[in-house]
């Protein structure tokens, strides 16, 4: 029986939890700046070339210096994963239950080290405490959920029985899975894709984001500590264009699980579609990509709740979620009053170093900082800046919560993913016009509607063309098992992470028909 339940979030208003987080931050701060090896087939390999991971809240602080794989080490990792898949008896003949137990054990370890893992993310990517804690909770959920799911798939699929035959449908793994996660959920997404791959019997080459290689290392070490056989998950940080491309094009790669930007996702999809001369299969590709997520505010709605929902969705983790609200489409009857309220609320958001647990921390990197500020300049020409718009002079990548009104639905800031604390406000004459606006981008990831009008909510259920629709609630915060997550169109392959279909993507089904012994017919 599937006994999965979501991991509760930590209540930091309780002194006990607050003290645990402060202690974890203190402990981790003393461990910052260490060096980390690659891990290939259980062997730790130091390289000359390195990746420096820095704290976006304080760019003088180095979080870790991580070995950087070249094509040579990428090849080694692929060979290790391939040999483990094809030869390692400890892995090949393992039952789904034993593989699931690795997930359950890893989830338990994460629970035990919850504050420490959250603290690493606070330093490495600038998440405030609640965001970092939610990231760990989601990682625990993925491990537990996929563990149960693997046991379910291990029982095979339903088939009809044909007279005189025993008929079965069994699910078997694919082979080597290259896992390429983004930096913005540096634990949850990495853990979700990696565990889905190994719990189904595949082996993994994990190339983490160069912005968050330390938290990735911590998780791979945790897998080693719980006894996952060497070679099942191989850790090779490296350049996307060098190591990423090499792994994707490699003939022994059987599948790729990627989450990240549209441009990189499409590039990977294209590369993976080309067949190398010695390749024996068509590579399977999961690419989950960006969004231009929109909230509709209907003329009849719970006004306060809509304001709160837009603020939380637009500025939580500085708008750096694929599900973040970056456009709000407001009925003309409420437009001015709604924007006034948004501005009032957003003004109260304080910004500080993530370790100090502010409502909003920095953005993740210099590259993101420059790109977001550039979009703000574009936005100032495309609409009227009503809040923010500036960087904050501190020793990190801080940008004010920014609201731009009177934006045309076809403006660049209404069409392109900004991935920062920038909200475009668009005026609409009717609910139908609002629906036409929300569907006018190439993306289709998340969105929400605030309305008290049942007919309009029903219309949104049919016509709002996105993978994750929320009615009268914010558009961020998908829960594993509850809100299976993934988008349409250029938001990706809609693989629905945390859903009942997800593990199928890491498996292939084999149909077996066995002729039954007919008495007297044995000659
Ligand atoms: P990114 O595309 O820059 O990088 C993602 C990963 O791809 C990283 O590990 C990176 O090193 C690697 N990479 C880069 N170039 C590569 C190449 N040529 N070959 C192989 N790998 C390569 O994305 P990011 O900045 O890390 O993450 C932010 C993006 O991710 C946003 O667009 C966001 O919307 C999206 N995202 C989507 C989801 C979802 O579920 N749809 C979830 C989280 C983030």
XYZ file of C-alpha atoms and ligand atoms in Angstrom:
567
model
C 0.000 0.000 0.000
C 1.252 3.485 -0.843
C 1.546 5.249 2.521
C 3.073 8.427 1.092
C 2.335 11.699 2.845
C 3.927 15.084 2.214
C 6.742 16.128 4.514
C 5.518 18.963 6.766
C 7.279 22.313 6.482
C 9.256 23.685 9.415
C 7.609 26.323 11.574
C 10.375 28.840 12.183
C 8.240 30.862 14.581
C 9.035 28.126 17.115
C 12.205 28.943 19.049
C 13.403 25.349 18.857
C 13.371 25.343 15.045
C 14.843 28.819 14.790
C 17.734 27.765 17.035
C 18.335 24.611 15.024
C 18.551 26.659 11.821
C 20.889 29.201 13.412
C 23.118 26.367 14.647
C 23.121 24.764 11.175
C 24.025 28.091 9.527
C 26.863 28.535 12.015
C 28.158 25.010 11.421
C 27.971 25.302 7.633
C 29.668 28.720 7.649
C 32.779 27.045 9.120
C 32.727 24.441 6.359
C 32.534 26.930 3.506
C 35.506 27.186 1.159
C 36.437 23.492 1.200
C 37.398 21.611 -1.952
C 35.338 18.759 -3.396
C 36.203 15.929 -5.807
C 34.236 14.340 -8.631
C 32.763 10.955 -7.692
C 33.004 8.317 -10.414
C 32.313 4.674 -9.645
C 32.726 5.491 -5.957
C 36.191 6.927 -6.567
C 36.925 10.514 -5.573
C 38.842 12.330 -8.311
C 40.377 15.777 -7.888
C 40.967 17.771 -11.066
C 43.190 20.762 -11.759
C 40.328 22.719 -13.210
C 37.738 23.808 -10.656
C 34.392 25.565 -10.283
C 34.135 28.163 -7.552
C 30.730 28.349 -5.923
C 30.066 31.688 -4.254
C 27.434 33.098 -1.930
C 25.163 35.455 -3.924
C 24.331 37.284 -0.668
C 28.010 38.070 -0.111
C 30.192 37.557 -3.142
C 33.389 37.514 -1.061
C 32.380 34.235 0.530
C 33.348 31.058 -1.294
C 30.959 28.209 -0.574
C 33.159 25.554 -2.100
C 35.727 24.828 -4.783
C 34.593 21.870 -6.807
C 36.544 19.703 -9.223
C 35.510 20.301 -12.814
C 35.167 17.391 -15.200
C 36.469 17.561 -18.743
C 35.385 15.230 -21.555
C 37.923 12.720 -20.231
C 36.187 12.419 -16.841
C 32.747 12.592 -18.485
C 33.730 9.527 -20.546
C 34.903 7.756 -17.382
C 31.621 8.532 -15.659
C 29.599 7.269 -18.595
C 31.617 4.060 -18.790
C 31.164 3.571 -15.034
C 27.410 4.082 -15.282
C 27.179 1.826 -18.352
C 29.231 -0.981 -16.778
C 27.274 -0.753 -13.542
C 24.032 -1.035 -15.484
C 25.129 -3.937 -17.659
C 27.474 -5.880 -15.357
C 26.983 -5.058 -11.695
C 25.057 -7.945 -10.125
C 24.329 -5.805 -7.057
C 22.348 -3.462 -9.262
C 21.104 -5.534 -12.208
C 19.391 -8.183 -10.129
C 18.179 -5.925 -7.365
C 14.448 -5.872 -6.748
C 12.325 -2.702 -6.915
C 11.776 -3.029 -3.158
C 15.527 -2.934 -2.455
C 15.969 0.051 -4.777
C 13.024 1.788 -3.126
C 14.628 1.172 0.263
C 17.603 3.279 -0.860
C 15.124 6.097 -1.480
C 13.447 5.659 1.893
C 16.815 5.573 3.661
C 18.000 8.675 1.804
C 14.756 10.461 2.743
C 15.304 9.560 6.384
C 18.889 10.859 6.287
C 17.674 14.100 4.725
C 15.095 14.436 7.504
C 17.848 13.983 10.081
C 20.088 16.554 8.370
C 17.270 18.814 7.265
C 18.561 22.065 8.778
C 22.081 21.503 7.511
C 20.944 20.880 3.942
C 18.721 23.972 4.143
C 21.661 26.007 5.454
C 23.842 24.948 2.521
C 21.173 26.219 0.122
C 20.842 29.468 2.019
C 24.529 30.079 1.459
C 24.928 28.625 -2.007
C 21.859 30.012 -3.770
C 20.449 32.717 -1.469
C 17.238 31.004 -0.311
C 15.680 32.354 2.863
C 14.922 29.791 5.552
C 11.382 28.911 4.500
C 12.364 28.545 0.824
C 15.393 26.404 1.695
C 13.342 24.277 4.080
C 10.643 23.760 1.434
C 13.340 22.662 -1.019
C 14.549 19.971 1.416
C 10.948 18.911 2.163
C 10.266 18.503 -1.561
C 13.427 16.417 -1.978
C 12.245 14.145 0.872
C 8.840 13.901 -0.809
C 10.332 12.907 -4.163
C 12.385 10.149 -2.532
C 9.440 8.717 -0.621
C 6.930 9.124 -3.459
C 9.136 7.553 -6.122
C 10.111 4.774 -3.721
C 6.458 3.769 -3.409
C 5.873 4.242 -7.116
C 8.804 1.976 -8.038
C 7.320 -0.798 -5.914
C 3.989 -0.302 -7.708
C 5.573 -0.487 -11.166
C 7.573 -3.508 -9.990
C 4.289 -5.426 -9.824
C 3.848 -4.939 -13.590
C 0.935 -3.591 -15.593
C -2.582 -4.890 -16.129
C -3.233 -7.014 -19.226
C -6.107 -9.206 -20.331
C -5.567 -12.963 -20.151
C -5.816 -14.859 -23.438
C -7.078 -18.470 -23.252
C -4.170 -20.934 -23.167
C -1.576 -18.280 -22.311
C -0.177 -16.581 -19.240
C 0.083 -12.890 -20.112
C 2.188 -10.305 -18.327
C 3.440 -6.759 -18.745
C 6.655 -5.986 -16.890
C 8.574 -2.738 -16.627
C 12.336 -2.763 -17.081
C 14.923 0.021 -16.835
C 16.426 1.772 -19.850
C 20.151 2.157 -19.130
C 22.336 5.174 -18.454
C 20.400 8.331 -17.635
C 22.178 11.688 -17.860
C 20.632 13.986 -15.263
C 21.039 17.751 -15.770
C 19.281 19.881 -13.130
C 19.025 23.691 -12.753
C 20.313 25.771 -9.840
C 16.990 27.174 -8.596
C 15.776 24.055 -6.759
C 19.293 22.784 -6.304
C 18.284 19.910 -4.056
C 14.630 19.067 -4.842
C 14.843 18.895 -8.644
C 18.238 17.202 -8.603
C 17.012 14.616 -6.095
C 13.727 14.120 -7.973
C 15.306 13.389 -11.351
C 18.225 11.377 -9.910
C 16.101 9.200 -7.640
C 13.477 8.582 -10.349
C 16.295 7.318 -12.571
C 17.970 4.976 -10.091
C 14.876 3.689 -8.284
C 13.672 2.316 -11.630
C 16.973 0.452 -12.083
C 18.847 2.841 -14.348
C 22.271 4.260 -13.555
C 23.045 7.958 -13.508
C 25.611 10.458 -14.683
C 24.747 13.608 -12.765
C 25.997 16.926 -14.105
C 24.826 19.538 -11.592
C 24.516 23.242 -12.273
C 27.835 25.070 -11.971
C 26.109 27.501 -9.603
C 25.167 24.838 -7.062
C 27.697 22.001 -7.196
C 28.262 21.853 -3.417
C 24.696 20.982 -2.422
C 24.751 18.380 -5.229
C 27.943 16.869 -3.794
C 26.367 16.689 -0.334
C 23.478 14.643 -1.707
C 25.718 12.270 -3.684
C 27.783 11.707 -0.507
C 24.569 10.970 1.382
C 23.739 8.288 -1.210
C 27.187 6.795 -0.674
C 26.638 6.813 3.100
C 23.398 4.868 2.845
C 25.184 2.198 0.808
C 24.034 2.848 -2.767
C 26.448 0.721 -4.843
C 29.335 2.623 -6.481
C 28.731 3.560 -10.119
C 24.950 3.895 -9.747
C 25.149 7.683 -9.372
C 28.265 9.380 -10.755
C 28.892 13.047 -9.984
C 30.582 15.168 -12.676
C 30.202 18.940 -12.412
C 31.460 20.657 -15.546
C 30.730 23.131 -18.265
C 27.311 22.705 -19.897
C 28.630 23.252 -23.397
C 31.604 20.902 -22.987
C 30.638 18.134 -20.573
C 26.854 18.517 -20.963
C 26.985 18.227 -24.739
C 29.444 15.333 -24.558
C 27.182 13.356 -22.248
C 24.037 14.110 -24.261
C 25.592 13.021 -27.573
C 27.339 9.932 -26.184
C 26.119 6.734 -27.900
C 25.884 4.888 -24.575
C 23.521 7.476 -23.099
C 20.056 5.927 -23.133
C 18.069 8.850 -21.784
C 18.397 12.439 -20.620
C 16.446 14.064 -17.802
C 16.921 17.829 -17.997
C 15.320 20.776 -16.211
C 16.424 24.294 -17.086
C 16.001 27.054 -19.614
C 14.198 26.788 -22.949
C 17.288 27.456 -25.041
C 19.381 24.762 -23.391
C 16.452 22.322 -23.321
C 15.825 22.712 -27.047
C 19.533 22.375 -27.759
C 19.662 19.116 -25.772
C 16.543 17.814 -27.508
C 18.131 18.485 -30.900
C 21.477 16.913 -30.004
C 19.821 13.837 -28.529
C 17.771 13.301 -31.699
C 20.932 12.728 -33.776
C 21.940 9.074 -33.885
C 25.622 8.230 -33.424
C 26.953 5.375 -35.642
C 27.275 2.846 -32.804
C 24.087 3.867 -31.049
C 21.518 1.087 -30.569
C 18.482 3.072 -29.433
C 16.490 6.237 -29.860
C 17.366 8.361 -26.849
C 14.520 9.245 -24.567
C 14.456 12.890 -23.551
C 12.691 14.689 -20.746
C 13.185 18.447 -21.003
C 11.374 20.648 -18.505
C 11.907 24.313 -19.318
C 10.909 27.891 -18.519
C 7.614 29.716 -18.148
C 5.874 33.062 -18.467
C 3.373 32.381 -15.741
C 0.329 34.582 -15.402
C -2.338 35.287 -12.812
C -5.780 36.531 -13.922
C -7.601 38.838 -11.534
C -11.279 38.760 -12.431
C -13.622 41.664 -11.648
C -15.489 39.619 -9.053
C -12.856 38.093 -6.791
C -11.526 38.052 -3.257
C -9.404 41.183 -3.675
C -7.112 40.787 -0.642
C -6.425 37.162 -1.313
C -5.610 37.980 -4.967
C -3.151 40.700 -3.928
C -1.431 38.321 -1.481
C -1.337 35.521 -4.055
C 0.273 37.712 -6.702
C 2.856 39.093 -4.245
C 3.834 35.633 -2.991
C 4.003 34.185 -6.517
C 5.944 37.109 -8.012
C 8.501 37.869 -5.297
C 9.014 34.599 -3.378
C 12.685 33.586 -3.859
C 13.105 36.811 -5.856
C 10.868 35.493 -8.648
C 13.390 32.774 -9.479
C 10.940 29.906 -9.756
C 9.830 28.449 -13.063
C 6.313 28.768 -11.627
C 6.721 32.411 -10.513
C 4.069 34.913 -11.560
C 5.685 37.362 -13.959
C 2.483 38.806 -15.443
C -0.768 39.764 -13.793
C -3.782 40.399 -16.027
C -6.285 42.580 -14.165
C -9.857 43.426 -15.057
C -10.117 47.136 -15.908
C -12.710 47.732 -13.172
C -10.099 46.871 -10.479
C -6.935 47.790 -12.302
C -5.837 50.997 -10.562
C -6.893 49.934 -7.076
C -5.262 46.526 -7.471
C -1.927 47.968 -8.582
C -2.022 50.471 -5.751
C -2.444 47.602 -3.263
C 0.260 45.524 -4.945
C 2.695 48.419 -4.664
C 1.779 49.022 -0.984
C 2.382 45.374 -0.131
C 5.533 44.958 -2.224
C 7.037 48.067 -0.587
C 7.060 46.236 2.738
C 9.258 43.418 1.383
C 12.683 43.832 2.945
C 15.798 42.518 1.223
C 18.871 41.220 2.962
C 21.418 38.427 3.152
C 19.582 35.113 2.929
C 21.241 33.791 6.104
C 19.409 36.526 8.050
C 16.117 35.137 6.786
C 14.667 38.195 5.016
C 11.446 37.999 2.961
C 13.630 38.425 -0.126
C 17.311 37.643 -0.687
C 19.601 38.203 -3.659
C 19.310 36.835 -7.177
C 21.539 33.884 -7.893
C 24.477 35.126 -9.928
C 26.152 37.999 -11.707
C 24.751 36.748 -14.987
C 21.186 36.704 -13.614
C 21.712 40.128 -11.998
C 22.814 41.693 -15.285
C 20.087 40.026 -17.310
C 17.285 41.059 -14.900
C 18.495 44.679 -14.727
C 18.594 44.708 -18.512
C 14.981 43.507 -18.652
C 14.001 46.246 -16.200
C 15.475 48.837 -18.579
C 13.482 47.312 -21.442
C 10.372 47.265 -19.229
C 10.724 50.946 -18.351
C 10.310 51.716 -22.037
C 7.464 49.240 -22.478
C 5.336 50.433 -19.542
C 5.338 52.663 -16.472
C 7.617 51.707 -13.591
C 5.564 51.973 -10.395
C 7.896 50.260 -7.938
C 11.577 49.357 -7.612
C 13.652 49.055 -10.738
C 17.055 49.425 -9.121
C 19.873 47.303 -7.809
C 20.674 47.612 -4.127
C 24.222 48.622 -3.224
C 25.362 45.696 -1.128
C 28.048 43.070 -1.530
C 25.775 40.715 -3.456
C 23.272 40.518 -6.277
C 20.310 42.436 -4.855
C 17.463 43.851 -6.942
C 14.381 45.656 -5.664
C 10.935 44.087 -6.153
C 9.855 45.728 -9.392
C 6.366 46.412 -10.750
C 5.705 47.805 -14.205
C 2.165 48.719 -15.259
C 0.386 49.400 -18.549
C 2.367 46.728 -20.337
C 1.151 45.535 -23.723
C 0.449 41.760 -23.861
C 2.964 41.506 -26.693
C 5.749 43.546 -25.067
C 9.044 41.750 -24.490
C 8.608 41.789 -20.712
C 5.188 40.209 -21.226
C 6.581 37.464 -23.467
C 10.106 36.529 -22.365
C 11.101 34.739 -19.173
C 12.926 37.209 -16.897
C 13.456 34.920 -13.905
C 13.718 37.696 -11.344
C 11.579 39.949 -9.111
C 9.870 41.761 -11.976
C 6.092 41.846 -12.415
C 4.317 43.154 -15.528
C 0.720 44.391 -15.075
C -1.664 44.161 -18.023
C -5.166 45.664 -18.214
C -8.014 43.557 -19.595
C -11.553 44.475 -20.656
C -13.169 41.079 -19.995
C -12.498 37.571 -18.776
C -12.357 36.333 -22.369
C -9.721 38.897 -23.191
C -7.773 37.858 -20.072
C -7.804 34.248 -21.261
C -6.607 35.276 -24.716
C -3.739 37.228 -23.118
C -2.595 34.393 -20.844
C -2.427 32.018 -23.786
C -0.434 34.374 -26.000
C 3.105 33.234 -25.153
C 5.045 30.213 -26.362
C 5.109 28.878 -22.787
C 2.494 26.921 -20.839
C 3.726 26.123 -17.356
C 1.698 27.523 -14.430
C -0.983 30.130 -13.883
C -3.802 31.089 -11.561
C -7.227 32.685 -11.657
C -8.763 34.691 -8.835
C -12.525 34.793 -9.402
C -15.807 34.228 -7.592
C -17.517 33.533 -10.902
C -18.044 29.776 -11.282
C -18.601 30.042 -15.039
C -15.290 31.829 -15.501
C -13.437 29.322 -13.334
C -14.901 26.509 -15.439
C -13.907 28.325 -18.605
C -10.341 28.619 -17.294
C -10.289 24.868 -16.611
C -10.957 24.304 -20.326
C -9.168 27.191 -21.975
C -6.170 28.257 -19.831
C -3.544 26.219 -21.690
C -0.955 25.375 -19.036
C 0.358 22.323 -17.218
C -0.470 23.551 -13.698
C -3.578 25.663 -13.139
C -4.494 27.044 -9.723
C -7.881 28.551 -8.895
C -8.117 31.147 -6.115
C -4.598 30.423 -4.843
C -1.047 31.375 -5.765
C 0.663 29.762 -8.765
C 3.794 28.555 -6.936
C 4.311 25.802 -4.363
C 3.411 22.551 -6.161
C 3.350 19.590 -3.791
C 4.635 16.146 -4.752
C 1.770 13.725 -5.342
C -0.793 16.532 -5.044
C 0.113 18.824 -7.947
C 2.105 16.748 -10.491
C 4.326 19.349 -12.128
C 5.300 20.096 -15.734
C 4.353 22.368 -18.617
C 3.014 22.473 -22.171
C 4.432 23.956 -25.361
C 7.877 25.532 -24.886
C 7.671 24.887 -21.147
C 8.652 21.308 -21.796
C 7.582 17.736 -22.228
C 4.992 17.919 -19.417
C 6.654 15.005 -17.685
C 4.668 15.682 -14.482
C 7.274 15.325 -11.769
C 5.707 14.013 -8.572
C 2.859 12.328 -10.440
C 1.805 8.735 -10.982
C 2.995 8.654 -14.609
C 6.469 10.031 -13.968
C 8.429 6.821 -13.405
C 7.092 5.369 -16.660
C 9.399 7.819 -18.435
C 12.383 6.018 -16.903
C 11.116 2.542 -17.812
C 10.223 0.460 -20.846
C 7.381 -2.024 -20.868
C 7.877 -5.607 -21.995
C 4.939 -7.828 -22.849
C 5.381 -11.549 -22.139
C 3.033 -14.304 -23.337
C 3.696 -17.866 -22.199
C 1.822 -20.766 -23.796
C 0.286 -22.881 -21.062
C 0.955 -26.592 -20.995
C -1.948 -28.354 -22.685
C -2.335 -31.963 -21.340
C -1.669 -34.640 -23.969
C -0.069 -32.113 -26.281
C 3.463 -32.302 -24.924
C 5.222 -34.200 -27.776
P 20.090 26.494 -17.692
O 19.362 26.009 -18.876
O 21.025 27.607 -17.845
O 20.924 25.287 -17.033
C 20.296 24.083 -16.646
C 21.340 22.983 -16.605
O 21.802 22.748 -17.937
C 22.576 23.328 -15.786
O 23.007 22.196 -15.089
C 23.582 23.717 -16.849
O 24.920 23.515 -16.445
C 23.214 22.746 -17.961
N 23.650 23.129 -19.313
C 23.871 24.364 -19.796
N 24.241 24.289 -21.105
C 24.214 22.974 -21.443
C 24.481 22.251 -22.636
N 24.868 22.857 -23.769
N 24.351 20.897 -22.615
C 23.955 20.260 -21.493
N 23.718 20.895 -20.336
C 23.836 22.231 -20.306
O 18.973 26.825 -16.583
P 19.199 27.404 -15.116
O 19.582 28.839 -15.205
O 20.056 26.474 -14.332
O 17.728 27.275 -14.509
C 16.732 28.238 -14.703
C 15.775 27.790 -15.794
O 15.203 26.544 -15.442
C 14.595 28.734 -15.957
O 14.329 28.872 -17.318
C 13.465 28.006 -15.249
O 12.182 28.375 -15.684
C 13.786 26.594 -15.576
N 13.158 25.668 -14.642
C 12.130 24.898 -15.104
C 11.488 24.025 -14.235
C 10.361 23.154 -14.713
O 9.986 22.212 -14.008
N 9.792 23.408 -15.867
C 11.901 23.941 -12.904
C 12.962 24.742 -12.482
C 13.586 25.599 -13.366
